[in-house]
Every structure is written in C-alpha cells, then in structure tokens.
Short mmCIF file of C-alpha atoms in Angstrom, two decimals:
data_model
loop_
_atom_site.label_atom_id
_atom_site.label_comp_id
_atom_site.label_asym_id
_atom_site.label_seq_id
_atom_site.Cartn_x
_atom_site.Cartn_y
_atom_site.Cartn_z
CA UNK A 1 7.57 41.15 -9.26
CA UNK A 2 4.79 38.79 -10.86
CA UNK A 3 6.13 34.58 -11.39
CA UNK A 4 6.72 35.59 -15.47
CA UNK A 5 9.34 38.15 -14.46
CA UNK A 6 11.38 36.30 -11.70
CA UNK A 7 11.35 33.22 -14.18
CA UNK A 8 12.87 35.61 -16.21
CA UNK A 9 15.43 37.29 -14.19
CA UNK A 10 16.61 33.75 -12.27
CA UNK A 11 16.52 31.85 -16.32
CA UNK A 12 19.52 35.08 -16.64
CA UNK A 13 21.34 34.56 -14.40
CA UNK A 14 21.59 30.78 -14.86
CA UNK A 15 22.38 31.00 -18.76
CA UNK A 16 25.25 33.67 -17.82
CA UNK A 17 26.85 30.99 -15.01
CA UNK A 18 26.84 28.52 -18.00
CA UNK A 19 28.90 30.14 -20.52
CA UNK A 20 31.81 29.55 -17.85
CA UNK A 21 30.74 26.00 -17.08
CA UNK A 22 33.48 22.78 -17.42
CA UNK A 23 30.73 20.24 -18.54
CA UNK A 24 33.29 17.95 -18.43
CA UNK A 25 32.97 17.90 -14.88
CA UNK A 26 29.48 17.26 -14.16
CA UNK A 27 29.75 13.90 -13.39
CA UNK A 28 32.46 12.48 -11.75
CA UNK A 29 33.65 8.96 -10.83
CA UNK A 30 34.78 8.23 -6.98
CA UNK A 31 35.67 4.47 -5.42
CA UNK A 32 34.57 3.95 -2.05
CA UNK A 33 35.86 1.55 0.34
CA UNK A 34 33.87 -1.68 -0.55
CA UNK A 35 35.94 -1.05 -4.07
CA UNK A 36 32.27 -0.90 -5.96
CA UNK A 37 32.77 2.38 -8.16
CA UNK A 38 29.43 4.66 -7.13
CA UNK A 39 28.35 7.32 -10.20
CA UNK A 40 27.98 10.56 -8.33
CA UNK A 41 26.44 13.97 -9.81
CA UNK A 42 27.78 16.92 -9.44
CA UNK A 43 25.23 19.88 -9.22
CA UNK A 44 26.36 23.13 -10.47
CA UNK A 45 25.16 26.78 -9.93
CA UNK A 46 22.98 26.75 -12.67
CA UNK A 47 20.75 23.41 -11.62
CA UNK A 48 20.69 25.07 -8.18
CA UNK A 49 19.47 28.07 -9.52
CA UNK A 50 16.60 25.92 -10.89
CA UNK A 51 15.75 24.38 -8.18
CA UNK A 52 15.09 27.71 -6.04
CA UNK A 53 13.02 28.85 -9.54
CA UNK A 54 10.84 25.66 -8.77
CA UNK A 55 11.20 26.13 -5.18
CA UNK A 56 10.09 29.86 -5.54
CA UNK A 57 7.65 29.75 -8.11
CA UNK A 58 5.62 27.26 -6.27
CA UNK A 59 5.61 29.58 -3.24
CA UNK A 60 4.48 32.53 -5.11
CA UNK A 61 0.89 33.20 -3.98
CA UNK A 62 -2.12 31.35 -2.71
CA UNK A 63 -2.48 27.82 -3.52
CA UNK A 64 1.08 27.08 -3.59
CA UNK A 65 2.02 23.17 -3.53
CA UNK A 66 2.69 21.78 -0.51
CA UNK A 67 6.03 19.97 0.11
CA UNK A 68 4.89 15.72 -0.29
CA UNK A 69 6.38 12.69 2.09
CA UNK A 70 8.49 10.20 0.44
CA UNK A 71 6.21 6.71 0.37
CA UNK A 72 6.92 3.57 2.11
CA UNK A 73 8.51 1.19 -0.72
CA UNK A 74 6.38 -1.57 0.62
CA UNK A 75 3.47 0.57 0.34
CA UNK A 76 3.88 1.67 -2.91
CA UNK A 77 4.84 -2.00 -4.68
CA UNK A 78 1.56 -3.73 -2.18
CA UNK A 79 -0.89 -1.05 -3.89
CA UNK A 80 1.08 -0.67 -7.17
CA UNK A 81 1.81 3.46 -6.57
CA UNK A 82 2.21 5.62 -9.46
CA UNK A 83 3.87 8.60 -8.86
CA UNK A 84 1.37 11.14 -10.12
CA UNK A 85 -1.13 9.38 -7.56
CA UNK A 86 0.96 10.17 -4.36
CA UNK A 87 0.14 13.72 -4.40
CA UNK A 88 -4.10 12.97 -4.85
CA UNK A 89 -3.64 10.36 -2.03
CA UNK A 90 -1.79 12.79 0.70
CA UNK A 91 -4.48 15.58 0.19
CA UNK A 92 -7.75 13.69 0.43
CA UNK A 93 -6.13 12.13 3.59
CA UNK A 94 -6.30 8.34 2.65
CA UNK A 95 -2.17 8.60 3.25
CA UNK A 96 -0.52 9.98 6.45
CA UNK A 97 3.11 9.89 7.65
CA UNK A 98 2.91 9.89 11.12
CA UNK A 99 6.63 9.78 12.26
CA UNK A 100 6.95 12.65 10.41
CA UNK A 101 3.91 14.99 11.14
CA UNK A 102 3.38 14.60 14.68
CA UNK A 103 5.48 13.00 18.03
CA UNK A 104 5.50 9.60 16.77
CA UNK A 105 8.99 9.34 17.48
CA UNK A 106 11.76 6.59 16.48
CA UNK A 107 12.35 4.30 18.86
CA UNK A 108 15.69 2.40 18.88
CA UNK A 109 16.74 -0.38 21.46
CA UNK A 110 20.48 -2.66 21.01
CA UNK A 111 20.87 -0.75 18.07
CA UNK A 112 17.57 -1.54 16.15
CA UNK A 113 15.59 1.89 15.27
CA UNK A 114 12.04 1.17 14.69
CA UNK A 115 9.59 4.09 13.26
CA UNK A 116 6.66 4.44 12.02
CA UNK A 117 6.90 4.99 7.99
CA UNK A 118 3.02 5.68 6.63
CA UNK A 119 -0.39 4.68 6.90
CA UNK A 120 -3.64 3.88 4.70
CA UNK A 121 -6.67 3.98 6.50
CA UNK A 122 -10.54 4.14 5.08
CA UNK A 123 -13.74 3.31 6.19
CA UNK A 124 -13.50 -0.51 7.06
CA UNK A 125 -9.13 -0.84 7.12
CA UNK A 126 -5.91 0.50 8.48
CA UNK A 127 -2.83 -0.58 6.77
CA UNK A 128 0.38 0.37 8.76
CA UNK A 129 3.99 0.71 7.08
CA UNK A 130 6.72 1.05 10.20
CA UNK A 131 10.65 1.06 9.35
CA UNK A 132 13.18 -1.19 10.83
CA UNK A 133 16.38 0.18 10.74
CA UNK A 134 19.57 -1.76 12.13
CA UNK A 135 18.61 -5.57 11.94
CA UNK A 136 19.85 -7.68 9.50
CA UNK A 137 19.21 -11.44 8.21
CA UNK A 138 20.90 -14.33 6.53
CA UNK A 139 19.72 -15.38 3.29
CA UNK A 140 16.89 -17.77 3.27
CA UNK A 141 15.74 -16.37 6.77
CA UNK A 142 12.26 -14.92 7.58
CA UNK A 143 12.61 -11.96 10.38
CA UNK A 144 9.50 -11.85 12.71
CA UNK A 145 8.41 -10.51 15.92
CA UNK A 146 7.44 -12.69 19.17
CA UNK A 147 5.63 -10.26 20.54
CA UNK A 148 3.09 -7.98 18.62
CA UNK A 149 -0.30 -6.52 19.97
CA UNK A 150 -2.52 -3.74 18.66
CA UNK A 151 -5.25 -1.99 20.36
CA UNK A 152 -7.71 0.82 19.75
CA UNK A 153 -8.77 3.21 22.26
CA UNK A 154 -7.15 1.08 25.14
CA UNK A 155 -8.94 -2.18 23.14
CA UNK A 156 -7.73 -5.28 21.25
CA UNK A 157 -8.16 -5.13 17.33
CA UNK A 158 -7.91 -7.72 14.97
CA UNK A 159 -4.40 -7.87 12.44
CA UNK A 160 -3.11 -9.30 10.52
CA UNK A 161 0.86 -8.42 10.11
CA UNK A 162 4.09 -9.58 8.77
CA UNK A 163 7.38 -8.68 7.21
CA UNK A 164 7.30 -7.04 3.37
CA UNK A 165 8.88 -9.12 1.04
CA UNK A 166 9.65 -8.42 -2.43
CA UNK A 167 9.48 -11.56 -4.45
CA UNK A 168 12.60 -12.58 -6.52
CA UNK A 169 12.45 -13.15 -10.30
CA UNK A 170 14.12 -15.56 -11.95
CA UNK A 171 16.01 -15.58 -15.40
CA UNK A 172 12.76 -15.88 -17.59
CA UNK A 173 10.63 -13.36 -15.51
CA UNK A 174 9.52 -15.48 -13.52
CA UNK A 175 8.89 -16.14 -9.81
CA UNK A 176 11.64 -17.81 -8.23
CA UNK A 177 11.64 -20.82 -6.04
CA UNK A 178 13.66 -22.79 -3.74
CA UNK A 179 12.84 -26.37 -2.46
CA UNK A 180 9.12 -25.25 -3.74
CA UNK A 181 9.38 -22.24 -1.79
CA UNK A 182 9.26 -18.63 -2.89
CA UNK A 183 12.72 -16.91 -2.43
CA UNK A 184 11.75 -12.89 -0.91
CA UNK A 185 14.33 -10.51 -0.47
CA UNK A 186 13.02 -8.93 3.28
CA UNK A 187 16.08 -5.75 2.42
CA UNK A 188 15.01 -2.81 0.89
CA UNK A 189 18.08 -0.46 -0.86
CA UNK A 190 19.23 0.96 1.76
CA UNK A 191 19.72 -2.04 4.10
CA UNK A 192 16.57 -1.54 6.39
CA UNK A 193 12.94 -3.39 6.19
CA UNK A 194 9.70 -3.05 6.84
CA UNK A 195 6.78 -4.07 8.80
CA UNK A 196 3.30 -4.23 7.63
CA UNK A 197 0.28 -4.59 9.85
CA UNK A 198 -3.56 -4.40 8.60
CA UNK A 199 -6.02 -3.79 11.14
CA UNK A 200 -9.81 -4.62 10.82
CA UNK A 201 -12.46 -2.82 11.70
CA UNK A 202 -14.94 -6.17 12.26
CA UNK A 203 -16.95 -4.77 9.61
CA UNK A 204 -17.99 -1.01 11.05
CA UNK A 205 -17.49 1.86 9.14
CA UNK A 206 -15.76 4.34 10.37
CA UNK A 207 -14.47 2.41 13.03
CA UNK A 208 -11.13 2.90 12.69
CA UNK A 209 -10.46 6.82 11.86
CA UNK A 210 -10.24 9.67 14.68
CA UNK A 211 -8.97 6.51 17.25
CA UNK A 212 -5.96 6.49 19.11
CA UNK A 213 -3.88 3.11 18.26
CA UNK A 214 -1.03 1.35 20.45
CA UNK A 215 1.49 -0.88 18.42
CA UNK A 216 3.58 -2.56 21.14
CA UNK A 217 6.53 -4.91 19.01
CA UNK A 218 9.29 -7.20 20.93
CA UNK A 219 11.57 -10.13 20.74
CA UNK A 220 12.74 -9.12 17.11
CA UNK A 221 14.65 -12.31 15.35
CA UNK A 222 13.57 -15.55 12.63
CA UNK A 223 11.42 -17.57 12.06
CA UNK A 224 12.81 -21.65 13.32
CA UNK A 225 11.52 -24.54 10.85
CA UNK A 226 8.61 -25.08 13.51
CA UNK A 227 7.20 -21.20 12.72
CA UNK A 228 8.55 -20.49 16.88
CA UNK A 229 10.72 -16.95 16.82
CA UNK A 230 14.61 -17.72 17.38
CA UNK A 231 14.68 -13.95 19.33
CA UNK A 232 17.73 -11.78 18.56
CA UNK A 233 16.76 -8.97 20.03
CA UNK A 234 14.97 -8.91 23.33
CA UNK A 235 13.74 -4.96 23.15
CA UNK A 236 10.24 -3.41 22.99
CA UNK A 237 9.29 -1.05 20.98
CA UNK A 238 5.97 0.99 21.88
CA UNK A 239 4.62 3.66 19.39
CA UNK A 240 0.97 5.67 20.01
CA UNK A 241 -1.09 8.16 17.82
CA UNK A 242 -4.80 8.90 16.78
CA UNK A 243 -5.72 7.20 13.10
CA UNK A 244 -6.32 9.71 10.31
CA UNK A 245 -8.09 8.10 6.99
CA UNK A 246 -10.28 9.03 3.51
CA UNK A 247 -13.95 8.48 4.69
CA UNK A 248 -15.23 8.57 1.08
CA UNK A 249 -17.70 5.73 0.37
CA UNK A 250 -19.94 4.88 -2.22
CA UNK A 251 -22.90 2.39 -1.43
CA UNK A 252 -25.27 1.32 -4.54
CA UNK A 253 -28.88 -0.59 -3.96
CA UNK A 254 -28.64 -3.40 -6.78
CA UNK A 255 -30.14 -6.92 -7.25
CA UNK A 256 -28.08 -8.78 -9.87
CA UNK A 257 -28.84 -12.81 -9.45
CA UNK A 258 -25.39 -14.75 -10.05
CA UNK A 259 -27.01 -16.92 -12.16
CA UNK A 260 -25.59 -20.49 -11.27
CA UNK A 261 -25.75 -19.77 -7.73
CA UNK A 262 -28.89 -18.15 -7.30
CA UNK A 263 -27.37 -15.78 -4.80
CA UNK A 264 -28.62 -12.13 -5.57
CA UNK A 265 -26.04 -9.59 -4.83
CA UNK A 266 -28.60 -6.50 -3.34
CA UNK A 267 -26.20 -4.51 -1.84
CA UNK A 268 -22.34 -2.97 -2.70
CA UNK A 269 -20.44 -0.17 -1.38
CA UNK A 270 -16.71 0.87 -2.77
CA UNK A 271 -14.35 2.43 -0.52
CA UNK A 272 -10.66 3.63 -1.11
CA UNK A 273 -8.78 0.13 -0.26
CA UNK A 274 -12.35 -2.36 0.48
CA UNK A 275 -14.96 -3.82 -1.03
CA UNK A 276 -18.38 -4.52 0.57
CA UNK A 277 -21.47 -6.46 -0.62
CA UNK A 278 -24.68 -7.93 0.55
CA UNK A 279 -25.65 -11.23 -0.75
CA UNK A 280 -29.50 -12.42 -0.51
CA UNK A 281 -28.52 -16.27 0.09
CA UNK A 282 -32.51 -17.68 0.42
CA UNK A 283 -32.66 -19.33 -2.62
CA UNK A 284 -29.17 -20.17 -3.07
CA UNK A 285 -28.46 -23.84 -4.39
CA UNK A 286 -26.52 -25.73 -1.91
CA UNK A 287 -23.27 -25.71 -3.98
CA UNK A 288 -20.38 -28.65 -4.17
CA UNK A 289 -18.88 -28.07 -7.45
CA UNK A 290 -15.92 -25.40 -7.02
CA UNK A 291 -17.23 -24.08 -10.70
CA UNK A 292 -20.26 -22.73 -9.64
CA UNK A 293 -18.91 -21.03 -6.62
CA UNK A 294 -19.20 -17.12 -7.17
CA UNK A 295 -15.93 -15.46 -5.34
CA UNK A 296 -15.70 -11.74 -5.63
CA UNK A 297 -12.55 -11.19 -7.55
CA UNK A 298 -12.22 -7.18 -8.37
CA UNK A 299 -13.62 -4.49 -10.47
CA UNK A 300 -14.35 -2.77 -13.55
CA UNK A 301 -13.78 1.01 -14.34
CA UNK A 302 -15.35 3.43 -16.66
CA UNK A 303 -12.83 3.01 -18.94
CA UNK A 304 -13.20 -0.86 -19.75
CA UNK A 305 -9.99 -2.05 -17.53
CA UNK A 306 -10.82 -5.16 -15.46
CA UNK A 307 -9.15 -5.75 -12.25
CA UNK A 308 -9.30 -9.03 -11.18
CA UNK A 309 -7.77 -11.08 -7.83
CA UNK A 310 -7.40 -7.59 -5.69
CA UNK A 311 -9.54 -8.33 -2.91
CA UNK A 312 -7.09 -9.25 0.18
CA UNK A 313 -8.06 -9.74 3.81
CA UNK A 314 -12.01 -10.35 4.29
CA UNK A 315 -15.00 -11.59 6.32
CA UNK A 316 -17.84 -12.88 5.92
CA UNK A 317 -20.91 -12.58 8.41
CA UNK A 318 -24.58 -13.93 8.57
CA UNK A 319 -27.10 -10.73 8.70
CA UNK A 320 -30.04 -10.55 10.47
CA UNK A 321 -32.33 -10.49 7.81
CA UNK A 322 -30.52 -13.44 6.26
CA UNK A 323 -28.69 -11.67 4.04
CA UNK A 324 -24.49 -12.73 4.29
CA UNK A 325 -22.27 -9.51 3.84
CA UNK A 326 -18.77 -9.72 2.69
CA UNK A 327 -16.19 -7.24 3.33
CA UNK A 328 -12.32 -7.27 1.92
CA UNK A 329 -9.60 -5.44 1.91
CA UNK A 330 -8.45 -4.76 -1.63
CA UNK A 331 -4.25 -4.63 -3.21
CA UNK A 332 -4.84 -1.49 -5.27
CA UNK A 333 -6.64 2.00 -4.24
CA UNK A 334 -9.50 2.23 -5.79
CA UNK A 335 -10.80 5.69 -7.31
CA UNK A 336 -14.49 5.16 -5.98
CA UNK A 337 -15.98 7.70 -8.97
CA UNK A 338 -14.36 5.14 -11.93
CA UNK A 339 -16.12 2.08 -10.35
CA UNK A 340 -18.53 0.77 -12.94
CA UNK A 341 -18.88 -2.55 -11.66
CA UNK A 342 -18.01 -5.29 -9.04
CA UNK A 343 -16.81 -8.73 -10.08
CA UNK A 344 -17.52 -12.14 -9.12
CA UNK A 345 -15.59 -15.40 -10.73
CA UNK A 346 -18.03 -17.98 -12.32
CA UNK A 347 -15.24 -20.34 -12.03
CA UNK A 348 -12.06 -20.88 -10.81
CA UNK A 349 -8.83 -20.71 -12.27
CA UNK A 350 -4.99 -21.57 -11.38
CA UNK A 351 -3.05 -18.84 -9.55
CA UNK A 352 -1.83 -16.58 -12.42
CA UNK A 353 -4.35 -16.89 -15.23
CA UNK A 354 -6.16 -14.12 -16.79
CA UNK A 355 -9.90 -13.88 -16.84
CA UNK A 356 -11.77 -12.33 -19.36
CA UNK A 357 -15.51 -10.71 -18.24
CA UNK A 358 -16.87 -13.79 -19.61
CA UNK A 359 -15.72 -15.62 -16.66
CA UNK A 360 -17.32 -13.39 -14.65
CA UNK A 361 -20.64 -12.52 -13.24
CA UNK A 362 -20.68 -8.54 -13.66
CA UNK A 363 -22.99 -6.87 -11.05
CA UNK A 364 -23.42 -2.96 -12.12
CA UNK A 365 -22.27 -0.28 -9.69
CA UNK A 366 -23.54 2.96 -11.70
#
C-alpha cells in the first residue's frame, strides 16, 4: 500500500469513529489538590488515529524524519529559537543532547538530580545547558555552585558559567527592578533550573569538537551579599562525554579602513555562534574619545535585517605580524550563507537604543 492509500484508509476509519463522538466531552475540567483548576484534554480515537497517520506516514520509505529532542528553555530564549530552526540545527550537528543520546547519565545526590540538557558547540565555543532538578530558592535569591571546574582531554579550559535567568517584566513592558537591581526568575515551568556554562577555545579552531570534557559541580546553594556561596547542598556531581559541534566556517580576505580610527579590518570569518576579525592597528590614532572607538556590534544579512549588540563573550590578542584579532561569542546562531556584512559601532549608545547602519562602519563579507 503506497502513503496516498493508507491516508486514505486510516482518514475512514477516523471520520466513521466521529459520527459516534460526545464532543461535549473533549475537554474536561478537574481540581487538583493545590485547589488551582488545571484545563485538561481529552484525546479521542479519532486524534489518535491521526497521530499514528503522522507517525506512519513519516516512516513510510527512505528519508523518513527523524524523531527531534525537546530544547533546553534557556537555550532557546539565550539564542532566540524558532521552532522551524530546531530541526536545521540537530541535523547539521551544531545541537546535541547528550543525556539523551549516549551514557551521560543523571546524577542525583540529597535529592538534587543534575543532567545534562543540550549543547552548542562550533569552531571557536561550547555552550553547555545541564538541568537541575530538586533544588529550590527563595525569592530574591541567586543559586550558585562553590565548586565548578571544566577540563578538556584531562586539561583546564576557560568558562565562563552561571545560573539562567529569565528577566521579569514589569507592567509597561518593561524590565523590572528592585533596589536598582534586575528581578530574574531562576524557575523554569516545571519547578527545575538550569545551568549554563560557555567554554573557550583561546582562540583555536576546532579546538573544542571531537574532545572529551569533564564538568565536575559541588556545594550547590546562594549567593551571600559578599558574592561567597551559603552551601545547601554539599554533593558532587561529575558528568563526562566527547564534544560534538557544526564545523562550518566562512573566512573572507577584506580591507575596509574604519574611517575615524584608521584601523583596517583585513580579515573576518563567521561561524555558527562567533565572530572573528583581524584588525591592521599600524596606523591607528591613539584614541581617547569613547565616539571614535569602533566596537564590533553584529551583522547584516542578505535580506537587509541588521543585528546589532549580539556579540557575547570575547578576546582580544596581539598577532605576530601586528595585526590584533578579535574573537566573540555571539547571542543568536548565525546562518553563515546570509552574512553580508560585519558591523562595527562608530559611536556609542545607552544600553537599549537602536542603531541605524549609519552609526555603523559596515565592512563587506560577500
């Protein structure tokens, strides 16, 4: 039987179920013990009997979908996550779900269950989502770890790591603030958190992809007002597996002067989630005014959209040939094919505003 003719004979079947179907019932109403009423759905035969059709027509000869990973909610809100991109991002290998494709297991000491949720990993970073499951914080408090250490291949890396927070808007949209201070909420839905470590690869590609990394976490509890860990938990939690990543790169020649600065930009390469450029800095004016200071702020795509104040984590280093490279880690995932050009700010601006490309210096990519 081809995929036309079981569509047709499961589509049947369903439309016969429904004749004798109490819509009525669909959807019925149930109080749980909190006393909060909770909307549940009711499936019937006949939305079962669509799912195998989905279920069955995407198994139906070659090049049948695979089955996707659900996507750490920190992930997804840090790199703003669409949900037609998921799919493009699992199969070119930029996202991988260790705890749930190999032995990573979950790891749970006094009651707090620790796992590791998803990673992003390209050329020059490594951005690590693991789930905490069982630990819980007042409001106002900021959960943290007293002891944290990374390696690579038996070796010390560079992190940088923390708690994800989702910020908390106020009545008019905005950000809201307490005592000057951002309120976060640390709790995702369904009461657990998660734990967000970027490693850097000191600026070699490939670096970090094919290695075997070692998280070791301990001495779970808050932050005290002198930044020292009030520890609540006095467990250790130890998880181990090789780094899988998207290797796709694309490095452009260029020499685009940023006029006020007389820095010439000679060198750029786009990767997945970084940003790299060369900067000739010979005949650069020795700059004090925080106006003519060129900072690289984002990108342009093919179609005109301007991305602006996505680079994250970076360094900076001092070439041989006297040429200073910088290297971030960017907020979004960058399609390296839509790249027309990198950005640098001519000025600055207060957190927040927008920039048009007239505040920018546009150095060409294509």
């Amino acid at each position: 039987m081809n995929e036309k003719d079981f569509f047709k004979e499961a589509t049947k079947e369903m439309i016969v179920d429904l004749k004798g179907m109490d819509m009525n019932n669909i959807h019925k109403e149930m109080k749980v013990k909190s006393g909060k009423r909770l909307h549940i759905s009711v499936y019937s035969k006949a939305a079962v009997i669509i799912i195998v059709c989905v279920i069955s027509l995407g198994t139906v000869g070659v090049g049948a979908s695979a089955l996707y990973h659900r996507w750490s909610d920190g992930i997804r809100d840090k790199y703003q996550i669409s949900s037609g991109d998921t799919e493009k991002y699992e199969q070119s290998g930029l996202a991988s779900f260790p705890g749930e494709d190999s032995d990573v297991n979950a790891v749970t000491q006094d009651g707090v269950t620790i796992s590791v949720a998803q990673t992003i990993v390209d050329n020059y970073f490594a951005y690590v989502a693991l789930k905490v499951e069982g630990f819980a914080i007042e409001d106002g408090q900021t959960p943290g770890f007293g002891i944290h250490t990374c390696t690579l291949n038996g070796k010390a890396i560079g992190s940088f790591s923390s708690f994800y927070a989702e910020k908390v808007l106020n009545e008019t949209g905005k950000v809201a603030t307490r005592d000057g201070e951002l309120i976060q909420n640390y709790e995702l839905e369904d009461g657990s958190m998660e734990y967000h470590i970027l490693l850097d690869s000191e600026g070699t590609k490939g670096f970090l992809g094919g290695k075997k990394i070692s998280i070791e976490l301990g001495n779970l509890g808050v932050y005290d007002d002198s930044l020292g860990i009030q520890t609540e938990n006095e467990g250790t939690w130890k998880f181990e597996w090789t780094l899988s990543g998207d290797s796709t790169s694309v490095i452009r020649k260029v020499h685009t002067v940023l006029e006020n600065t007389g820095a010439v930009v000679t060198e750029c390469e786009i990767s997945p989630i970084s940003i790299r450029a060369v900067i000739d800095i010979s005949n650069a004016k020795h700059i004090k005014n925080d106006e003519l200071y060129a900072v690289l702020s984002g990108v342009k795509l093919k179609d005109g959209t301007i991305l602006t104040h996505i680079t994250d984590a970076g360094t900076g280093s001092l070439l041989k040939n006297g040429t200073y490279q910088i290297l971030f880690s960017t907020d979004r995932i960058l399609d390296v094919d839509q790249v027309e050009s990198l950005l640098f700010q001519k000025t600055s601006k207060c957190e927040g505003s927008t920039y048009t490309i007239e505040d920018l210096y546009e150095v060409p990519f294509r």
